[in-house]
PDB file of C-alpha atoms and ligand atoms in Angstrom:
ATOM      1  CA  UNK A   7      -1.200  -9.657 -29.468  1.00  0.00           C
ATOM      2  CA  UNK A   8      -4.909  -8.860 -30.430  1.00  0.00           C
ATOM      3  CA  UNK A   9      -5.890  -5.724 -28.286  1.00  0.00           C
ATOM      4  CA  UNK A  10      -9.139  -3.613 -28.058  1.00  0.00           C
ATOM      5  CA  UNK A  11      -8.666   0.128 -27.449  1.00  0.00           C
ATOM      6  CA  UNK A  12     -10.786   3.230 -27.159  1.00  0.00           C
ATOM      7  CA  UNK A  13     -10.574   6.538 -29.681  1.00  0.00           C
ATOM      8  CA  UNK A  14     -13.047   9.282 -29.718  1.00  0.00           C
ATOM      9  CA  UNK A  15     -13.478  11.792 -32.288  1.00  0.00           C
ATOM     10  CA  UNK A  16     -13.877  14.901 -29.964  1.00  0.00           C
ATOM     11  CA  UNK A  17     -16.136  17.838 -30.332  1.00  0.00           C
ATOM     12  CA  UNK A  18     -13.954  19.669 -32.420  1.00  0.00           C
ATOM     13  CA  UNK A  19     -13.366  17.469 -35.147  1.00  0.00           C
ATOM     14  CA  UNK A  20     -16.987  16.169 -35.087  1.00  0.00           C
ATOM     15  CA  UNK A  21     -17.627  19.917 -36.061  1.00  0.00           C
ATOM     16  CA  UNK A  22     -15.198  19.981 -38.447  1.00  0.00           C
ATOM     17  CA  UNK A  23     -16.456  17.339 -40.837  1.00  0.00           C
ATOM     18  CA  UNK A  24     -13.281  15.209 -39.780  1.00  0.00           C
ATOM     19  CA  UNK A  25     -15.117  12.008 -38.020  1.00  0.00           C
ATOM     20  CA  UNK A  26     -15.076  10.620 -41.730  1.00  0.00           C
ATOM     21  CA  UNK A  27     -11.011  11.319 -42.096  1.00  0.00           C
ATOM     22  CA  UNK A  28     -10.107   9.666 -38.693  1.00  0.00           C
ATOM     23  CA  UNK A  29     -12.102   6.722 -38.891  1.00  0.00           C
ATOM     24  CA  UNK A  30     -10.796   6.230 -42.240  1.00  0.00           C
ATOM     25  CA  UNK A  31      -7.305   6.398 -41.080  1.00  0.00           C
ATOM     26  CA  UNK A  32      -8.223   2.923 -38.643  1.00  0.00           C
ATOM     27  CA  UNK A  33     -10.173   1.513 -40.974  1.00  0.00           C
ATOM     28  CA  UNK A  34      -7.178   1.876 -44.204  1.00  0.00           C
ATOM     29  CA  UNK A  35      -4.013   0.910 -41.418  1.00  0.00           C
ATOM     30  CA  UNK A  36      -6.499  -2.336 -41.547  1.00  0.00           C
ATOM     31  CA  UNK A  37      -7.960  -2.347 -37.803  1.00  0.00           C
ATOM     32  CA  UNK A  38     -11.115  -3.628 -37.101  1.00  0.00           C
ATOM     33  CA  UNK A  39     -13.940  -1.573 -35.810  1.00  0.00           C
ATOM     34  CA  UNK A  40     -15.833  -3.134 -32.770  1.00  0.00           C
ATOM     35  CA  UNK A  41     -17.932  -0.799 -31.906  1.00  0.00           C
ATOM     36  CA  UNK A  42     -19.265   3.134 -32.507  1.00  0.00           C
ATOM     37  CA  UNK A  43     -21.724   5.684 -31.140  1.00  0.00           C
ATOM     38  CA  UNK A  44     -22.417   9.106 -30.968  1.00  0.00           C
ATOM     39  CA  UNK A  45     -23.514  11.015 -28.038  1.00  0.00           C
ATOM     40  CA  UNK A  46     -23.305  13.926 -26.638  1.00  0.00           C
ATOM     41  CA  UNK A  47     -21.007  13.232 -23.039  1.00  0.00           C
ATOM     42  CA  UNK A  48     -22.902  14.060 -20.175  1.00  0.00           C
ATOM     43  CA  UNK A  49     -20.439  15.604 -17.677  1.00  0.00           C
ATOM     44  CA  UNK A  50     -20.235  13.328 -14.717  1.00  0.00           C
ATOM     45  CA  UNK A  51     -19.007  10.522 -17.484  1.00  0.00           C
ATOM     46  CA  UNK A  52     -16.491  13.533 -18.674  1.00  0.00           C
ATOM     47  CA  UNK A  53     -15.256  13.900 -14.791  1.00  0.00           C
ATOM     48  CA  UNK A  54     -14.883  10.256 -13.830  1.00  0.00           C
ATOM     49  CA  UNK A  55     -12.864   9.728 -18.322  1.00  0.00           C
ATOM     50  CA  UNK A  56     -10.932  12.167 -17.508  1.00  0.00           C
ATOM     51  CA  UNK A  57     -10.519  11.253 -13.596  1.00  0.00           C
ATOM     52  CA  UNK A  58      -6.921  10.925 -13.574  1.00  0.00           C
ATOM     53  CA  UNK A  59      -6.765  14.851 -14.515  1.00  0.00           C
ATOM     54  CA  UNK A  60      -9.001  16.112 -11.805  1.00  0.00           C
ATOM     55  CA  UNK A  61      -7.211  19.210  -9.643  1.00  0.00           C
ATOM     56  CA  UNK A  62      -5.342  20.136 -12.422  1.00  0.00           C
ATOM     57  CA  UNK A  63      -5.473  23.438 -13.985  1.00  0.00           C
ATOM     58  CA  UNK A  64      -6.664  22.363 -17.580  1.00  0.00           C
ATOM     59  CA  UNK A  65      -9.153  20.264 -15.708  1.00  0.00           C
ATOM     60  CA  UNK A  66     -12.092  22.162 -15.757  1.00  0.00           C
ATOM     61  CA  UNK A  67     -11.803  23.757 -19.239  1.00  0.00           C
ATOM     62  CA  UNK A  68     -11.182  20.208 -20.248  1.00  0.00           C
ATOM     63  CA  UNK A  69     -14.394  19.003 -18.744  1.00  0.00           C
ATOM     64  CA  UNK A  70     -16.039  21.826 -20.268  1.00  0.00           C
ATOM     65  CA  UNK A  71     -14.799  21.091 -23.790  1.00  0.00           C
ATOM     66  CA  UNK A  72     -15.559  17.228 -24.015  1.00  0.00           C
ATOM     67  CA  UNK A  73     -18.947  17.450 -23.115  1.00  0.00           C
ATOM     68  CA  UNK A  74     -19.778  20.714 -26.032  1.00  0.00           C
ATOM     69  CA  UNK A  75     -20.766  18.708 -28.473  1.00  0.00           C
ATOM     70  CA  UNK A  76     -21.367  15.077 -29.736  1.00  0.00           C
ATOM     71  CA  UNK A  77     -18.274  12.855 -29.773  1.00  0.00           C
ATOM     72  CA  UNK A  78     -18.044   9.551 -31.769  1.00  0.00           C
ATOM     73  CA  UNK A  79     -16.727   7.118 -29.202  1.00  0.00           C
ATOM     74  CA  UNK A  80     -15.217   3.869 -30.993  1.00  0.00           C
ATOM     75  CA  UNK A  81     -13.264   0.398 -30.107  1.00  0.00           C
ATOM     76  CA  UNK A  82     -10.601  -0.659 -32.312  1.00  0.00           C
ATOM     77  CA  UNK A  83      -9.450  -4.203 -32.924  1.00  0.00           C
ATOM     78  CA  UNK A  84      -5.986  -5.358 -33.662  1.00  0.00           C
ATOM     79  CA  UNK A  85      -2.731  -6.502 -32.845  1.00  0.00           C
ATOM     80  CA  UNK A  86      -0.952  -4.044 -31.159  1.00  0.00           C
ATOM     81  CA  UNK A  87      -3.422  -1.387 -31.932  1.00  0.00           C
ATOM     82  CA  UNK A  88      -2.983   0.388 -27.931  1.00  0.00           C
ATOM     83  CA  UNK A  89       0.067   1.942 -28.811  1.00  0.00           C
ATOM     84  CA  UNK A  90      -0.001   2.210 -32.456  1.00  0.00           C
ATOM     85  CA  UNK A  91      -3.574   3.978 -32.106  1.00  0.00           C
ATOM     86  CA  UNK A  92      -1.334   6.467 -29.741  1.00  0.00           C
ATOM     87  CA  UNK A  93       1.177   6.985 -32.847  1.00  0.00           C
ATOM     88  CA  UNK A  94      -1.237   7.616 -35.010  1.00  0.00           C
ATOM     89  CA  UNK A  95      -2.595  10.556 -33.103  1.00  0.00           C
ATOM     90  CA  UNK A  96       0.396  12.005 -32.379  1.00  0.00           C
ATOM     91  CA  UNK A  97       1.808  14.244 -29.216  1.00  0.00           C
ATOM     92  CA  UNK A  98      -0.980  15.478 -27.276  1.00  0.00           C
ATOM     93  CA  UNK A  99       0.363  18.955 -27.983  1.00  0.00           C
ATOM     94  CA  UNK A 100      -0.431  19.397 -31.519  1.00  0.00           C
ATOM     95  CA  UNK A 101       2.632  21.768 -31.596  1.00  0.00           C
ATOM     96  CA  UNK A 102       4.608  18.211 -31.011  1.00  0.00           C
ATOM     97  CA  UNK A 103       2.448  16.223 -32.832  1.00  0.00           C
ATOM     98  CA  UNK A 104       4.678  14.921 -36.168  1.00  0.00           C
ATOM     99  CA  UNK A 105       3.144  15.712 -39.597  1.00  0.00           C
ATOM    100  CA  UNK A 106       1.353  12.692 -40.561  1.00  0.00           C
ATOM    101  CA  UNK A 107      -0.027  12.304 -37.403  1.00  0.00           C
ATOM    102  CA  UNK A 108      -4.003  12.751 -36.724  1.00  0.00           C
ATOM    103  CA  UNK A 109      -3.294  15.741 -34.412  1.00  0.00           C
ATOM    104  CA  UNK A 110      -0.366  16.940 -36.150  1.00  0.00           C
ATOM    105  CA  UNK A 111      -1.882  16.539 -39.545  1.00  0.00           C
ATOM    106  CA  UNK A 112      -5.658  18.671 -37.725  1.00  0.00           C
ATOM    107  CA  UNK A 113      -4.544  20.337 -34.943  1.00  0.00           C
ATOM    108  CA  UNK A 114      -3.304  23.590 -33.561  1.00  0.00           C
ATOM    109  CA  UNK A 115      -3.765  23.799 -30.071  1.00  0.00           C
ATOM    110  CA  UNK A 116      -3.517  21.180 -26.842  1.00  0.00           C
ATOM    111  CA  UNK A 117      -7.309  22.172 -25.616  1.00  0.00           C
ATOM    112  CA  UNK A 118      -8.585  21.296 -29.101  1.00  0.00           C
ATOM    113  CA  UNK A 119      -6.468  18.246 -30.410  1.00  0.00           C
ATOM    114  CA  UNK A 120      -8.985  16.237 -32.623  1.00  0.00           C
ATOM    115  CA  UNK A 121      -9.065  12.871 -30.539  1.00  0.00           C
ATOM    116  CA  UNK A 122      -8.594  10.993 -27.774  1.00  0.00           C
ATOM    117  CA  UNK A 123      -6.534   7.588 -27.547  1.00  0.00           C
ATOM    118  CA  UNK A 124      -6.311   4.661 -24.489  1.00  0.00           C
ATOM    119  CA  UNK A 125      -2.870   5.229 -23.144  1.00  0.00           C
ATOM    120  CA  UNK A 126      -2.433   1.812 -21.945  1.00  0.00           C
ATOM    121  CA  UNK A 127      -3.924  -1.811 -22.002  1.00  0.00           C
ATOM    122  CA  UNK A 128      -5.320  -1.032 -18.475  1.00  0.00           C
ATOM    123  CA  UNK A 129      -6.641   2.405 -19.360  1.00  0.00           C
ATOM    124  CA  UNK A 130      -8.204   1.098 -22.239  1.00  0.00           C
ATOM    125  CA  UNK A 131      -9.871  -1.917 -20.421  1.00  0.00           C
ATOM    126  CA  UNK A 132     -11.472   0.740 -18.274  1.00  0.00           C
ATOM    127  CA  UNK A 133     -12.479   3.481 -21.050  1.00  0.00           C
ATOM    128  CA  UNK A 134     -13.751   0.385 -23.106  1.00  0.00           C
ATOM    129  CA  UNK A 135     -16.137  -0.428 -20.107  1.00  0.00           C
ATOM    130  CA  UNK A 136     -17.306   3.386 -19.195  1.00  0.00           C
ATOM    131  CA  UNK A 137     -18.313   3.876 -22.520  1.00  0.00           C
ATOM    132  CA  UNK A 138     -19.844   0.729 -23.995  1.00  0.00           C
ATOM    133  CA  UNK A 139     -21.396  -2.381 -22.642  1.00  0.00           C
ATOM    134  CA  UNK A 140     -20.992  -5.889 -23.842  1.00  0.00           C
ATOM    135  CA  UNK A 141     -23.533  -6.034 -26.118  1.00  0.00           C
ATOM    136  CA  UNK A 142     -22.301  -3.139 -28.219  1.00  0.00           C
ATOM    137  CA  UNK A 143     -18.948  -5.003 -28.691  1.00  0.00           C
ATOM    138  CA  UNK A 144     -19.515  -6.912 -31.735  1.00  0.00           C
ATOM    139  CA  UNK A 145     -17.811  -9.629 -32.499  1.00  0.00           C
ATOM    140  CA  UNK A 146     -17.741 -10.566 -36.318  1.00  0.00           C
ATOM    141  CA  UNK A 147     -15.202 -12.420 -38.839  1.00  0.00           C
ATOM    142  CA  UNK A 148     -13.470 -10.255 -41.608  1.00  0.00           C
ATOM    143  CA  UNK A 149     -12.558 -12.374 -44.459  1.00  0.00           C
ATOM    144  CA  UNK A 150      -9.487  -9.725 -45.336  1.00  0.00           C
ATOM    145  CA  UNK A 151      -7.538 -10.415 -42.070  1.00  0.00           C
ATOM    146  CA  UNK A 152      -6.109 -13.437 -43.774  1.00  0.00           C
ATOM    147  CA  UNK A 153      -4.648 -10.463 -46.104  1.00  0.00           C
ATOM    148  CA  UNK A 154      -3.256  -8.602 -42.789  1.00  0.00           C
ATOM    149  CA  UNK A 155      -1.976 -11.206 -40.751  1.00  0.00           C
ATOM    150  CA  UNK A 156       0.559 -13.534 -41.543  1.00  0.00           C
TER     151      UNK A 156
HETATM  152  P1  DAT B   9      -3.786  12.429 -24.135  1.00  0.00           P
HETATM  153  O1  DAT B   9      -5.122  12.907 -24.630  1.00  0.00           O
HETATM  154  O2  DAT B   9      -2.737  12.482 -25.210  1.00  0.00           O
HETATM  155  O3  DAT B   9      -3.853  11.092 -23.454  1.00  0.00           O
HETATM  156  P2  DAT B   9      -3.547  13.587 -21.468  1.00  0.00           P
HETATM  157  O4  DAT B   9      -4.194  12.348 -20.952  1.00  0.00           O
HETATM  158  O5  DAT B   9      -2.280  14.017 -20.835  1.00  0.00           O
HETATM  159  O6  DAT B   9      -3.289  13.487 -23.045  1.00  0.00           O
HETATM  160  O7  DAT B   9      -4.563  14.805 -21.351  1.00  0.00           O
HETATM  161  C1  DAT B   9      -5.919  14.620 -21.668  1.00  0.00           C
HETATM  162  C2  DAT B   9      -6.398  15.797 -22.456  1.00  0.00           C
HETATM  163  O8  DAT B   9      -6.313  16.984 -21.650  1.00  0.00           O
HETATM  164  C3  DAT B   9      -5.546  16.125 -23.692  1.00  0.00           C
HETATM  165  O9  DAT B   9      -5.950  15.373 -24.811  1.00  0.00           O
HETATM  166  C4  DAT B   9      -5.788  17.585 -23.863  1.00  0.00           C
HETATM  167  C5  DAT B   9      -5.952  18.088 -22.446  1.00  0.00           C
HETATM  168  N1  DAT B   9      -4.677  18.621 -21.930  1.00  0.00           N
HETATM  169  C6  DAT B   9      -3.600  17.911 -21.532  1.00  0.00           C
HETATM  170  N2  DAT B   9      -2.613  18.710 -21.108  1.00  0.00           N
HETATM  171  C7  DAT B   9      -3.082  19.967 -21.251  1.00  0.00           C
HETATM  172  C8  DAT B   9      -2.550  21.259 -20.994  1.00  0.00           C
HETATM  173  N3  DAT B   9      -1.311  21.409 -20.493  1.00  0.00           N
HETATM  174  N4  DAT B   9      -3.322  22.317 -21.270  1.00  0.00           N
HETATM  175  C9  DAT B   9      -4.565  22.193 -21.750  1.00  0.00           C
HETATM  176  N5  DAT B   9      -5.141  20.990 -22.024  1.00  0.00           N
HETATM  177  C10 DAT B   9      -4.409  19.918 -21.774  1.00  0.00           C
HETATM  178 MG1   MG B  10      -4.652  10.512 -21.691  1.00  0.00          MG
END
């Protein structure tokens, strides 16, 4: 099934030269990109993302984090790509994360792990809309997804 879903390179890795190194990882697995921006999160967007988080302890510190520094906030195009974006990454604990992974190839610790993934067709539906609008969704033919899909 052809899916759209939402990653963000988060303020850590944009700091750490590795926005290059994860979008390369989508773009080399063969998904197609759909749209991209950077921006620096302003905090109500971070509290109402990250809504489903709100009264737990990490919460704040989370809130805090996301909106440090520019993100790069991307859709993804492909069949299936929901959950295999979510295997890519990795555990959300880095400590969990398998080598390989984005987060357990870049990461150390939970508060700092590299990116952010839709967890689910509706979660990415909604992320997809909070952070783009339909005119940044571009639609265009690849010639090489004869080469992908059979
Ligand atoms: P994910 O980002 O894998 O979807 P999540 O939705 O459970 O994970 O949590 C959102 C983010 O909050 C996660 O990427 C990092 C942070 N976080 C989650 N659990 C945490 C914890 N126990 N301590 C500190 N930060 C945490
Ligand atoms: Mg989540």
């Amino acid at each position: 099934m052809l899916e759209r879903t939402f990653v963000m390179v988060k303020p850590d890795a944009v700091q750490r030269g590795l926005v290059g190194e994860i979008i390369a990882r989508f773009e080399k697995r063969g998904y197609k990109l759909a749209a991209l921006k950077m921006f620096v999160m302003p905090r109500e967007m971070a509290e109402t993302h990250y809504g489903e988080h709100k009264g737990k302890p990490f919460f704040e510190g989370l809130v805090d984090f996301i909106t440090s520094g520019p993100v790069v906030a991307m859709v993804w195009e492909g069949k299936n790509v929901i959950a295999a974006a979510r295997e890519m990454m990795g555990a959300t604990d880095p400590q969990k994360a398998l080598p390989g992974t984005i987060r357990g190839t870049f990461g150390i610790d939970v508060g700092r792990n590299v990116v952010h993934g839709s967890d689910s067709p509706a979660s990415a539906a909604r992320e997809i809309a909070l952070f783009f609008n339909e005119a940044e969704l571009v639609d265009y033919d690849r010639l090489l997804d004869h080469w992908l899909y059979e």
